[in-house]
Amino acid sequence: MHYDFMNYVFFCLLCKKNRRSRWRKYEAELQRCHPEALPVEFGDYHPLKPIMVTDTKTRRGTRKGSTSSSSSSSSSAPADPLSSMLDGTDPLSMFAAASTSETSALSHGGSGGVSSHAEPAERPGLKKKGKTFKNDFCFQDLGRKKRVKEEEPIGADFEPWSTKRGEILARFTTTEKLSINLFMGSDRGKAPNPGTSAVSEKVRTRLEELDDLEEGSQRELLNLSQQDYANRIEELNQSLKEAWSSDQKVKALKIVIQCSKLLSDTSVIQFYPSKFVLITDILDTFGRLVYDRIWTMCSDPRTLPDSFTAEDVNDTAKETCLNWFFKIASIRELLPRLYVEAAILKCSRFLSKSGIQETLPRLTAMIRGIGDPLVAAYARAYLCRVGMEVAPQLKESLNANFFDLLATFRQVSGDSVQRQLHLQRVEAPEYLTLYSPAINWILQCIAYRAPEQLLTEMMERCKMMVNNALLLNSIMRAFRPEFVATRATDFIGMIKDCDESGFPKHLLYGSLGRSLACADPPESERLTILNEAWKVITKVRNPQDYMNCAEIWVEFTCRHFTKREVNTVLADIIKHMTPDRAFEDAYPQLQSVIRKILTYFHDFSVLFSMERFLPFLDMFQKDSVRVEVCKSIMEVFIKHQLEVTRDPVILNAMLHICKTMHDSVNALTLEDEKRSLALLIIGFIRMVSFGRDFEQQLSFCVEARATFCNLEPVLVQLIHTVNQLAMETRRVVKGNHSRKTAAFVRACAAYCFITIPSLSSIFSRLHLYLLSGQVALANQCLSQADAFLKAAVSILPEVPRSISVEGKLRSSETFLLDFINNFLATLLVVPDHPEHGVLYLVRGLLNMVQDYTWEDNSDAKVRVYISALPLLAAMSQETYLYSIPKVDSNETLYGGDPKFLSEINKLCETLIGQILDHLKTLTRDEQSVRRQSALAFSLFGVLLAHGDLRNNKLSQLSVNLWNLSHKHGHCETRVSVRTLESIKHQAQQPDMAHLADAIQRLALQSRT
Amino acid sequence: MSVTLDIKLKRANKVYHEGETVAGVITLSCKEAMQHHGISLSMEGIVNLQLSSKSVGVFEAFYNSVKPIQLISHNIEVAKAGKIPGGKTEIPFEFPLNAKGNKVLYETYHGVFVNIQYSLRCDLKRSLLAKDLSRNCEFIVHCQPQKAKVVPAPVNFTITPDTLQNIRERSLLPKFLIRGHLDATSCVISQPLTGEVVVEKSEVPIKSIELQLVRVETCGCAEGYARDATEIQNIQIAEGDVCHGLPIPIYMVFPRLFTCPTLETTNFKVGQ
């Protein structure tokens, strides 16, 4: 602190042994200092005032009183320092404000981040692969880069397969036992590590392996659970990679063939889509391995450019590539031949330019040979997937695939399929949904950036050939929402007449709703659409189905209609979900309904005037979910409620919601959770304002205190609110309290006084006592102010030596010093209580400081003494530096009574005596000498600024202090030089000539 | 003192046509210098014929294998006896691919009873203490593509229970009608076989439709000649109960090593 003393110059005074403090003319000093002081520091520093951070709140100015800017609280206009101190001096509220803005920023980011999250550009497969073989490592990167480049015709708006993958795996599950039928040993591939095992064993396993491969020994794994099955497939994937990296290419091919053969097995049909996903992963791996290998071969002298043509490829690579294709062409079974060729389709690039172009239609036609419609549909989906990856510009084969699909669609109801379903006891609707991932994918590929008329044609074709619910559903899912939206009425018509054949209509409406949620149908049709759709939805019996569908349509309703319609929808949902407590199983959907409503309704008075909204909230009966919903509502409220409000509907509803959140707090609640809840509630409290109806505001605070008693930050906020209320009252009556307003501000003070003790944090209490005391003082409630300050002094001894700050244990000393300095500044204007002695509070404080158990080896106590000196000096002035309007400070009470002055001087003497005693003890070691020097220098600064140096003794003392501080060379020379300059400068003032003498005696010792 | 011997052809696919030059290098790699008694390289083309045990008796088949026919034979000495230095030594070579006498160079073919094979053989003679080394390398001979353009002659076919041969009880067969066409009756060997097949109707569900490629080999010898049909490859073009009335493609790539253009000579014939 000692280096700050330069700033003391702007204010301040004196005292001392000559029994009279330096005479100060604040006005004159101020004017003199101003022009030169301003550019350097803003002059708002006052040693008795803690450093002030003004305007930390980036959020809307909730506290009206906090408008005073840094300059107004500076020395230029210290008319009402107390009121200016009201803003932000309390570190707690500063923290609160800072963290509020922080969390709100976070939550903004969070909500905005969701959409970017939803688009994981990378494929999981890509990531997994590779590590097993190091040679190709660099190529993968190249390959990946290339892939990215090639995908340019496919923009980021194309939903990649990887996103579908997880969805399918999660959706199509089974509890039935599965089997894998392999014609070779696959797990033998995991031969013991070469080198660790004896040669003979190695040979043996190798031989066995050969047997396995050559004889085509059949292995059938029965009774696998779904998880086992997935593990097995993953094992196969691993052994494929191992085989490949150990140069057993034929074995690798065999594994792939066997795997793709599994796809012709539809024995547990519900699992088929997931099986498809798992196995095509292996195929993808294989395709990449082959591609990378050939890529490696032909980039021998130098790597190929990304846009290579067949001419750039050398003969060896071509030959290898050709061999792969020949090998695959001779695979006996249709399905493996098809899948494996599709998997390595990309390699056609090495052979010829038109290879892919010729192969795709051929493979498409080949799929016609697959009898099972489900297997065929998935084979088509795979082909489209590969096609989109390697040659997205070739749309024809995509279309051909779809037309073939349509042509063979009648097979779904054919005998053999029905027989199979009967055998497996699978219902037709369930069977049909198995198709949807494949068909959706095919249609998505087709619809991607397709011209409008093609889509229309597709639609017509579907309509004509088979107006089937399944296809219709896929069309609505896959085509652009805008496309669907403009034809929404047509679609509704089609949904109405389509042959249901087991595919539930609510799913169709669900898909339609999904499109309508992102794109707007023509305005005139909207109401009809909603009516038509809801007519069907409301008839859905199964609550889960109903909810899935209703959730989607809520968005459409919110988007285009008013609260009336939304209310109706909510009522309908409540009606459906209440029986049998069906809502218990539908929390996620219900939550999403709330989210959607909140996205579109930001006016909370409208929102809460929906009479079904709160009953809807009541459906969330599980605590955790309810709190989460409340939180999401609160977040939206804080974000979008820009005006303060007194609307009773909002207040009641919000109180209810906040109470729900508050009541969820218990002993087990995490600190973070508590903090976030508290922030939300605080956000609400800040938005409540009854305008000039202050009494109601106060009673609201009383109610809120009762409601939110478990959350300390909320209580702190309430105290601030009430203090602010008192200051607001003062502003309204312009400082002239009537009997009524005086009673009101006293009520405010009382509120604070009884609320503060319930806080557990000692520093919150201290600061709030001080702040409330200042407010009470500003409102001329002297006895209340006294009580506050006395309370603050009385709990000082309770301050622990260390407190936990952000989870770390820190010494409380600095916090305490800050507080005491702040407190001292306030004490200047507090008039003495007539029944207590002179400077009752100052003495009380100093006594507490003396008795407090400071840390060992700490100068804190002496620092307090040093900073008390300027206060005493200020008190001895005829006119105080600042005062509170309509409050008589000691200057008026005592009118410069010599007895009062001598009291002050006595006190000063005691203090200086104590300080000097302390300085004497600091000689033991280097460390204490350093401290001694610093302390001596601060005291010197104080004396210089506030003492009357014309007094010889005092001037001698300061010279001694100067010397003491320089004695061991621990002073910063720069500071010393500047001090001297400043003194010189001061000495030029008319009545300061005596300083010139002093300068002569202040030797600047160079560090030796 | 290990030494490895290898023959590398210049062409990666090892396919040569008559009149071309077979070129390549012999690579020798050994750690230190090595003494040898000469390196020679020979080129051979041989037709091997074997009698099927079906057409002649087992013993006759065993004993009466027909004498191989040599189509081409060249021998050169690559290096005289001497020393090769340590490290990798490459010795380039070239052979003109010309038939011996008035023989014709047939295409490489690996069949059951007929084998036409061309190979290079490199021998490295060494002193008595060390074994001689030799290395074989097969290369493939293709005929010059035909100059004349073949006009594909498509052919339609219909299969019903009535058209089937070798059937005992025609009445037991389910009713079915299968139509289709092949795009050409005689195919270019480097091009796939294509066509379509349509299941018009079938009383029972179809399990599978397969396409079988069969070769017919005929071997002549003193006792007459033997003619055998064997399967080369079999691929499935339809699996399960396919959609009726929808054309299913017929597509087969000829496995080049095991097929050759239809061939007729005095001693043997191959046809597909």
PDB file of N, CA, C and O in Angstrom, chain A residues 264 315-316 319 326 329-335 337 362 365-372 404 407-408 410-411 416 419, chain B residues 10-13 196 205 210 233-249 251 253-256:
ATOM      1  N   SER A 264     -27.891 -62.116 -45.673  1.00  0.00           N
ATOM      2  CA  SER A 264     -29.019 -62.767 -46.345  1.00  0.00           C
ATOM      3  C   SER A 264     -29.872 -63.517 -45.329  1.00  0.00           C
ATOM      4  O   SER A 264     -30.924 -64.026 -45.656  1.00  0.00           O
ATOM      5  N   ASP A 315       1.162 -49.627 -63.604  1.00  0.00           N
ATOM      6  CA  ASP A 315       0.623 -50.924 -64.002  1.00  0.00           C
ATOM      7  C   ASP A 315       0.411 -51.876 -62.829  1.00  0.00           C
ATOM      8  O   ASP A 315      -0.599 -52.562 -62.762  1.00  0.00           O
ATOM      9  N   THR A 316       1.364 -51.897 -61.933  1.00  0.00           N
ATOM     10  CA  THR A 316       1.246 -52.820 -60.809  1.00  0.00           C
ATOM     11  C   THR A 316      -0.028 -52.550 -60.026  1.00  0.00           C
ATOM     12  O   THR A 316      -0.774 -53.466 -59.687  1.00  0.00           O
ATOM     13  N   GLU A 319      -2.974 -53.607 -61.960  1.00  0.00           N
ATOM     14  CA  GLU A 319      -3.108 -55.065 -61.995  1.00  0.00           C
ATOM     15  C   GLU A 319      -3.699 -55.574 -60.692  1.00  0.00           C
ATOM     16  O   GLU A 319      -4.603 -56.396 -60.671  1.00  0.00           O
ATOM     17  N   PHE A 326     -11.611 -59.075 -60.280  1.00  0.00           N
ATOM     18  CA  PHE A 326     -11.823 -60.410 -60.834  1.00  0.00           C
ATOM     19  C   PHE A 326     -12.170 -61.395 -59.741  1.00  0.00           C
ATOM     20  O   PHE A 326     -13.055 -62.223 -59.862  1.00  0.00           O
ATOM     21  N   ALA A 329     -15.604 -60.891 -58.693  1.00  0.00           N
ATOM     22  CA  ALA A 329     -16.587 -61.280 -59.705  1.00  0.00           C
ATOM     23  C   ALA A 329     -16.825 -62.783 -59.680  1.00  0.00           C
ATOM     24  O   ALA A 329     -17.844 -63.251 -60.177  1.00  0.00           O
ATOM     25  N   SER A 330     -15.881 -63.524 -59.115  1.00  0.00           N
ATOM     26  CA  SER A 330     -16.072 -64.964 -59.130  1.00  0.00           C
ATOM     27  C   SER A 330     -16.634 -65.486 -57.812  1.00  0.00           C
ATOM     28  O   SER A 330     -16.667 -66.686 -57.593  1.00  0.00           O
ATOM     29  N   ILE A 331     -17.082 -64.594 -56.947  1.00  0.00           N
ATOM     30  CA  ILE A 331     -17.730 -65.057 -55.715  1.00  0.00           C
ATOM     31  C   ILE A 331     -19.047 -65.720 -56.097  1.00  0.00           C
ATOM     32  O   ILE A 331     -19.799 -65.180 -56.906  1.00  0.00           O
ATOM     33  N   ARG A 332     -19.285 -66.867 -55.543  1.00  0.00           N
ATOM     34  CA  ARG A 332     -20.430 -67.634 -55.990  1.00  0.00           C
ATOM     35  C   ARG A 332     -21.764 -66.983 -55.611  1.00  0.00           C
ATOM     36  O   ARG A 332     -22.628 -66.780 -56.447  1.00  0.00           O
ATOM     37  N   GLU A 333     -21.892 -66.616 -54.325  1.00  0.00           N
ATOM     38  CA  GLU A 333     -23.194 -66.129 -53.915  1.00  0.00           C
ATOM     39  C   GLU A 333     -23.417 -64.691 -54.373  1.00  0.00           C
ATOM     40  O   GLU A 333     -22.497 -63.892 -54.449  1.00  0.00           O
ATOM     41  N   LEU A 334     -24.668 -64.434 -54.606  1.00  0.00           N
ATOM     42  CA  LEU A 334     -25.039 -63.127 -55.131  1.00  0.00           C
ATOM     43  C   LEU A 334     -24.768 -62.009 -54.133  1.00  0.00           C
ATOM     44  O   LEU A 334     -24.142 -60.998 -54.460  1.00  0.00           O
ATOM     45  N   LEU A 335     -25.243 -62.208 -52.913  1.00  0.00           N
ATOM     46  CA  LEU A 335     -25.207 -61.110 -51.964  1.00  0.00           C
ATOM     47  C   LEU A 335     -23.786 -60.659 -51.633  1.00  0.00           C
ATOM     48  O   LEU A 335     -23.476 -59.463 -51.713  1.00  0.00           O
ATOM     49  N   ARG A 337     -21.151 -61.058 -53.432  1.00  0.00           N
ATOM     50  CA  ARG A 337     -20.547 -60.498 -54.639  1.00  0.00           C
ATOM     51  C   ARG A 337     -20.965 -59.032 -54.784  1.00  0.00           C
ATOM     52  O   ARG A 337     -20.161 -58.146 -55.059  1.00  0.00           O
ATOM     53  N   ARG A 362     -25.059 -51.408 -63.143  1.00  0.00           N
ATOM     54  CA  ARG A 362     -25.026 -52.866 -63.178  1.00  0.00           C
ATOM     55  C   ARG A 362     -25.351 -53.448 -61.810  1.00  0.00           C
ATOM     56  O   ARG A 362     -26.176 -54.356 -61.687  1.00  0.00           O
ATOM     57  N   ALA A 365     -28.959 -53.157 -61.052  1.00  0.00           N
ATOM     58  CA  ALA A 365     -29.771 -54.187 -61.688  1.00  0.00           C
ATOM     59  C   ALA A 365     -29.590 -55.524 -60.989  1.00  0.00           C
ATOM     60  O   ALA A 365     -30.522 -56.311 -60.858  1.00  0.00           O
ATOM     61  N   MET A 366     -28.385 -55.760 -60.512  1.00  0.00           N
ATOM     62  CA  MET A 366     -28.097 -57.031 -59.859  1.00  0.00           C
ATOM     63  C   MET A 366     -28.977 -57.246 -58.639  1.00  0.00           C
ATOM     64  O   MET A 366     -29.333 -58.378 -58.306  1.00  0.00           O
ATOM     65  N   ILE A 367     -29.312 -56.138 -57.979  1.00  0.00           N
ATOM     66  CA  ILE A 367     -30.095 -56.262 -56.746  1.00  0.00           C
ATOM     67  C   ILE A 367     -31.459 -56.884 -57.041  1.00  0.00           C
ATOM     68  O   ILE A 367     -32.068 -57.488 -56.170  1.00  0.00           O
ATOM     69  N   ARG A 368     -31.909 -56.748 -58.291  1.00  0.00           N
ATOM     70  CA  ARG A 368     -33.190 -57.370 -58.625  1.00  0.00           C
ATOM     71  C   ARG A 368     -33.197 -58.860 -58.357  1.00  0.00           C
ATOM     72  O   ARG A 368     -34.247 -59.459 -58.200  1.00  0.00           O
ATOM     73  N   GLY A 369     -32.023 -59.430 -58.343  1.00  0.00           N
ATOM     74  CA  GLY A 369     -31.945 -60.865 -58.112  1.00  0.00           C
ATOM     75  C   GLY A 369     -32.159 -61.264 -56.667  1.00  0.00           C
ATOM     76  O   GLY A 369     -32.232 -62.443 -56.352  1.00  0.00           O
ATOM     77  N   ILE A 370     -32.234 -60.276 -55.781  1.00  0.00           N
ATOM     78  CA  ILE A 370     -32.442 -60.622 -54.373  1.00  0.00           C
ATOM     79  C   ILE A 370     -33.927 -60.783 -54.131  1.00  0.00           C
ATOM     80  O   ILE A 370     -34.705 -59.864 -54.382  1.00  0.00           O
ATOM     81  N   GLY A 371     -34.287 -61.925 -53.671  1.00  0.00           N
ATOM     82  CA  GLY A 371     -35.699 -62.224 -53.543  1.00  0.00           C
ATOM     83  C   GLY A 371     -36.351 -61.547 -52.352  1.00  0.00           C
ATOM     84  O   GLY A 371     -37.441 -60.992 -52.459  1.00  0.00           O
ATOM     85  N   ASP A 372     -35.674 -61.558 -51.217  1.00  0.00           N
ATOM     86  CA  ASP A 372     -36.276 -61.000 -50.007  1.00  0.00           C
ATOM     87  C   ASP A 372     -36.345 -59.483 -50.134  1.00  0.00           C
ATOM     88  O   ASP A 372     -35.316 -58.818 -50.299  1.00  0.00           O
ATOM     89  N   ASP A 404     -36.813 -49.387 -58.991  1.00  0.00           N
ATOM     90  CA  ASP A 404     -36.813 -50.831 -58.797  1.00  0.00           C
ATOM     91  C   ASP A 404     -37.487 -51.192 -57.486  1.00  0.00           C
ATOM     92  O   ASP A 404     -38.227 -52.173 -57.397  1.00  0.00           O
ATOM     93  N   ALA A 407     -41.020 -51.041 -57.927  1.00  0.00           N
ATOM     94  CA  ALA A 407     -41.513 -52.135 -58.749  1.00  0.00           C
ATOM     95  C   ALA A 407     -41.624 -53.423 -57.947  1.00  0.00           C
ATOM     96  O   ALA A 407     -42.521 -54.229 -58.178  1.00  0.00           O
ATOM     97  N   THR A 408     -40.704 -53.609 -57.031  1.00  0.00           N
ATOM     98  CA  THR A 408     -40.740 -54.870 -56.292  1.00  0.00           C
ATOM     99  C   THR A 408     -41.512 -54.735 -54.995  1.00  0.00           C
ATOM    100  O   THR A 408     -41.551 -55.665 -54.202  1.00  0.00           O
ATOM    101  N   ARG A 410     -44.506 -54.758 -54.237  1.00  0.00           N
ATOM    102  CA  ARG A 410     -45.650 -55.639 -53.997  1.00  0.00           C
ATOM    103  C   ARG A 410     -45.238 -56.940 -53.310  1.00  0.00           C
ATOM    104  O   ARG A 410     -46.069 -57.622 -52.729  1.00  0.00           O
ATOM    105  N   GLN A 411     -43.963 -57.248 -53.391  1.00  0.00           N
ATOM    106  CA  GLN A 411     -43.500 -58.471 -52.737  1.00  0.00           C
ATOM    107  C   GLN A 411     -43.704 -58.442 -51.233  1.00  0.00           C
ATOM    108  O   GLN A 411     -43.782 -59.488 -50.610  1.00  0.00           O
ATOM    109  N   SER A 416     -44.310 -65.387 -49.521  1.00  0.00           N
ATOM    110  CA  SER A 416     -43.137 -65.864 -48.786  1.00  0.00           C
ATOM    111  C   SER A 416     -42.835 -64.953 -47.607  1.00  0.00           C
ATOM    112  O   SER A 416     -42.432 -65.414 -46.538  1.00  0.00           O
ATOM    113  N   ARG A 419     -45.374 -65.643 -44.913  1.00  0.00           N
ATOM    114  CA  ARG A 419     -45.068 -66.898 -44.224  1.00  0.00           C
ATOM    115  C   ARG A 419     -43.978 -66.685 -43.183  1.00  0.00           C
ATOM    116  O   ARG A 419     -44.058 -67.143 -42.052  1.00  0.00           O
TER     117      ARG A 419
ATOM    118  N   LYS B  10       8.864 -57.399 -67.105  1.00  0.00           N
ATOM    119  CA  LYS B  10       8.646 -55.961 -67.172  1.00  0.00           C
ATOM    120  C   LYS B  10       7.175 -55.611 -67.036  1.00  0.00           C
ATOM    121  O   LYS B  10       6.814 -54.627 -66.429  1.00  0.00           O
ATOM    122  N   ARG B  11       6.335 -56.464 -67.659  1.00  0.00           N
ATOM    123  CA  ARG B  11       4.913 -56.152 -67.593  1.00  0.00           C
ATOM    124  C   ARG B  11       4.317 -56.659 -66.296  1.00  0.00           C
ATOM    125  O   ARG B  11       4.515 -57.819 -65.927  1.00  0.00           O
ATOM    126  N   ALA B  12       3.582 -55.800 -65.668  1.00  0.00           N
ATOM    127  CA  ALA B  12       3.014 -56.201 -64.392  1.00  0.00           C
ATOM    128  C   ALA B  12       1.995 -57.317 -64.568  1.00  0.00           C
ATOM    129  O   ALA B  12       1.904 -58.212 -63.736  1.00  0.00           O
ATOM    130  N   ASN B  13       1.238 -57.272 -65.661  1.00  0.00           N
ATOM    131  CA  ASN B  13       0.196 -58.291 -65.792  1.00  0.00           C
ATOM    132  C   ASN B  13       0.696 -59.572 -66.457  1.00  0.00           C
ATOM    133  O   ASN B  13      -0.055 -60.527 -66.596  1.00  0.00           O
ATOM    134  N   GLU B 196     -30.406 -61.287 -69.819  1.00  0.00           N
ATOM    135  CA  GLU B 196     -31.428 -61.083 -68.793  1.00  0.00           C
ATOM    136  C   GLU B 196     -32.264 -62.334 -68.666  1.00  0.00           C
ATOM    137  O   GLU B 196     -32.430 -63.083 -69.634  1.00  0.00           O
ATOM    138  N   PRO B 205     -42.055 -71.138 -54.716  1.00  0.00           N
ATOM    139  CA  PRO B 205     -41.079 -70.055 -54.587  1.00  0.00           C
ATOM    140  C   PRO B 205     -39.697 -70.496 -55.067  1.00  0.00           C
ATOM    141  O   PRO B 205     -39.290 -71.635 -54.849  1.00  0.00           O
ATOM    142  N   GLU B 210     -28.890 -69.867 -60.705  1.00  0.00           N
ATOM    143  CA  GLU B 210     -27.440 -69.842 -60.815  1.00  0.00           C
ATOM    144  C   GLU B 210     -27.009 -69.952 -62.263  1.00  0.00           C
ATOM    145  O   GLU B 210     -27.710 -70.510 -63.105  1.00  0.00           O
ATOM    146  N   GLN B 233     -16.983 -72.257 -63.394  1.00  0.00           N
ATOM    147  CA  GLN B 233     -17.474 -71.511 -62.235  1.00  0.00           C
ATOM    148  C   GLN B 233     -18.975 -71.401 -62.273  1.00  0.00           C
ATOM    149  O   GLN B 233     -19.610 -71.556 -63.303  1.00  0.00           O
ATOM    150  N   ASN B 234     -19.501 -71.130 -61.116  1.00  0.00           N
ATOM    151  CA  ASN B 234     -20.934 -71.142 -60.929  1.00  0.00           C
ATOM    152  C   ASN B 234     -21.262 -69.908 -60.117  1.00  0.00           C
ATOM    153  O   ASN B 234     -20.764 -69.757 -59.005  1.00  0.00           O
ATOM    154  N   ILE B 235     -22.006 -69.016 -60.671  1.00  0.00           N
ATOM    155  CA  ILE B 235     -22.367 -67.874 -59.826  1.00  0.00           C
ATOM    156  C   ILE B 235     -23.871 -67.724 -59.758  1.00  0.00           C
ATOM    157  O   ILE B 235     -24.594 -68.051 -60.696  1.00  0.00           O
ATOM    158  N   GLN B 236     -24.245 -67.189 -58.587  1.00  0.00           N
ATOM    159  CA  GLN B 236     -25.670 -67.044 -58.308  1.00  0.00           C
ATOM    160  C   GLN B 236     -26.112 -65.695 -58.845  1.00  0.00           C
ATOM    161  O   GLN B 236     -25.451 -64.680 -58.618  1.00  0.00           O
ATOM    162  N   ILE B 237     -27.214 -65.680 -59.579  1.00  0.00           N
ATOM    163  CA  ILE B 237     -27.692 -64.375 -60.024  1.00  0.00           C
ATOM    164  C   ILE B 237     -28.989 -64.002 -59.334  1.00  0.00           C
ATOM    165  O   ILE B 237     -29.429 -62.871 -59.388  1.00  0.00           O
ATOM    166  N   ALA B 238     -29.606 -64.960 -58.701  1.00  0.00           N
ATOM    167  CA  ALA B 238     -30.801 -64.606 -57.947  1.00  0.00           C
ATOM    168  C   ALA B 238     -30.860 -65.470 -56.715  1.00  0.00           C
ATOM    169  O   ALA B 238     -30.512 -66.648 -56.742  1.00  0.00           O
ATOM    170  N   GLU B 239     -31.276 -64.856 -55.638  1.00  0.00           N
ATOM    171  CA  GLU B 239     -31.362 -65.594 -54.389  1.00  0.00           C
ATOM    172  C   GLU B 239     -32.733 -65.349 -53.798  1.00  0.00           C
ATOM    173  O   GLU B 239     -33.170 -64.214 -53.687  1.00  0.00           O
ATOM    174  N   GLY B 240     -33.396 -66.399 -53.458  1.00  0.00           N
ATOM    175  CA  GLY B 240     -34.711 -66.256 -52.870  1.00  0.00           C
ATOM    176  C   GLY B 240     -35.780 -66.073 -53.929  1.00  0.00           C
ATOM    177  O   GLY B 240     -35.522 -66.104 -55.133  1.00  0.00           O
ATOM    178  N   ASP B 241     -36.970 -65.862 -53.425  1.00  0.00           N
ATOM    179  CA  ASP B 241     -38.119 -65.784 -54.329  1.00  0.00           C
ATOM    180  C   ASP B 241     -38.141 -64.412 -54.990  1.00  0.00           C
ATOM    181  O   ASP B 241     -38.668 -63.451 -54.454  1.00  0.00           O
ATOM    182  N   VAL B 242     -37.574 -64.357 -56.170  1.00  0.00           N
ATOM    183  CA  VAL B 242     -37.450 -63.040 -56.795  1.00  0.00           C
ATOM    184  C   VAL B 242     -38.791 -62.571 -57.310  1.00  0.00           C
ATOM    185  O   VAL B 242     -39.724 -63.348 -57.505  1.00  0.00           O
ATOM    186  N   CYS B 243     -38.825 -61.294 -57.550  1.00  0.00           N
ATOM    187  CA  CYS B 243     -40.048 -60.665 -58.027  1.00  0.00           C
ATOM    188  C   CYS B 243     -40.353 -61.181 -59.435  1.00  0.00           C
ATOM    189  O   CYS B 243     -39.493 -61.162 -60.312  1.00  0.00           O
ATOM    190  N   HIS B 244     -41.566 -61.625 -59.631  1.00  0.00           N
ATOM    191  CA  HIS B 244     -41.923 -62.155 -60.950  1.00  0.00           C
ATOM    192  C   HIS B 244     -42.099 -61.017 -61.940  1.00  0.00           C
ATOM    193  O   HIS B 244     -42.545 -59.936 -61.590  1.00  0.00           O
ATOM    194  N   GLY B 245     -41.720 -61.311 -63.189  1.00  0.00           N
ATOM    195  CA  GLY B 245     -41.925 -60.328 -64.257  1.00  0.00           C
ATOM    196  C   GLY B 245     -40.854 -59.268 -64.316  1.00  0.00           C
ATOM    197  O   GLY B 245     -40.893 -58.388 -65.167  1.00  0.00           O
ATOM    198  N   LEU B 246     -39.898 -59.315 -63.434  1.00  0.00           N
ATOM    199  CA  LEU B 246     -38.856 -58.294 -63.418  1.00  0.00           C
ATOM    200  C   LEU B 246     -37.575 -58.894 -63.999  1.00  0.00           C
ATOM    201  O   LEU B 246     -37.130 -59.936 -63.543  1.00  0.00           O
ATOM    202  N   PRO B 247     -37.028 -58.259 -65.033  1.00  0.00           N
ATOM    203  CA  PRO B 247     -35.819 -58.852 -65.613  1.00  0.00           C
ATOM    204  C   PRO B 247     -34.639 -58.806 -64.636  1.00  0.00           C
ATOM    205  O   PRO B 247     -34.375 -57.777 -64.009  1.00  0.00           O
ATOM    206  N   ILE B 248     -33.983 -59.930 -64.533  1.00  0.00           N
ATOM    207  CA  ILE B 248     -32.806 -60.025 -63.664  1.00  0.00           C
ATOM    208  C   ILE B 248     -31.591 -60.121 -64.571  1.00  0.00           C
ATOM    209  O   ILE B 248     -31.598 -60.899 -65.524  1.00  0.00           O
ATOM    210  N   PRO B 249     -30.588 -59.340 -64.309  1.00  0.00           N
ATOM    211  CA  PRO B 249     -29.451 -59.362 -65.219  1.00  0.00           C
ATOM    212  C   PRO B 249     -28.638 -60.653 -65.112  1.00  0.00           C
ATOM    213  O   PRO B 249     -28.504 -61.222 -64.032  1.00  0.00           O
ATOM    214  N   TYR B 251     -24.897 -61.800 -65.751  1.00  0.00           N
ATOM    215  CA  TYR B 251     -23.622 -61.112 -65.908  1.00  0.00           C
ATOM    216  C   TYR B 251     -22.541 -62.029 -65.376  1.00  0.00           C
ATOM    217  O   TYR B 251     -22.608 -62.483 -64.235  1.00  0.00           O
ATOM    218  N   VAL B 253     -18.216 -62.470 -65.535  1.00  0.00           N
ATOM    219  CA  VAL B 253     -16.878 -62.176 -66.047  1.00  0.00           C
ATOM    220  C   VAL B 253     -16.174 -63.515 -66.222  1.00  0.00           C
ATOM    221  O   VAL B 253     -16.214 -64.355 -65.330  1.00  0.00           O
ATOM    222  N   PHE B 254     -15.568 -63.742 -67.397  1.00  0.00           N
ATOM    223  CA  PHE B 254     -14.886 -65.019 -67.592  1.00  0.00           C
ATOM    224  C   PHE B 254     -13.588 -65.024 -66.811  1.00  0.00           C
ATOM    225  O   PHE B 254     -12.783 -64.108 -66.951  1.00  0.00           O
ATOM    226  N   PRO B 255     -13.379 -66.053 -66.041  1.00  0.00           N
ATOM    227  CA  PRO B 255     -12.097 -66.140 -65.333  1.00  0.00           C
ATOM    228  C   PRO B 255     -11.008 -66.441 -66.366  1.00  0.00           C
ATOM    229  O   PRO B 255     -11.005 -67.504 -66.986  1.00  0.00           O
ATOM    230  N   ARG B 256     -10.140 -65.506 -66.559  1.00  0.00           N
ATOM    231  CA  ARG B 256      -9.257 -65.524 -67.719  1.00  0.00           C
ATOM    232  C   ARG B 256      -8.302 -66.706 -67.718  1.00  0.00           C
ATOM    233  O   ARG B 256      -7.976 -67.266 -68.754  1.00  0.00           O
TER     234      ARG B 256
END
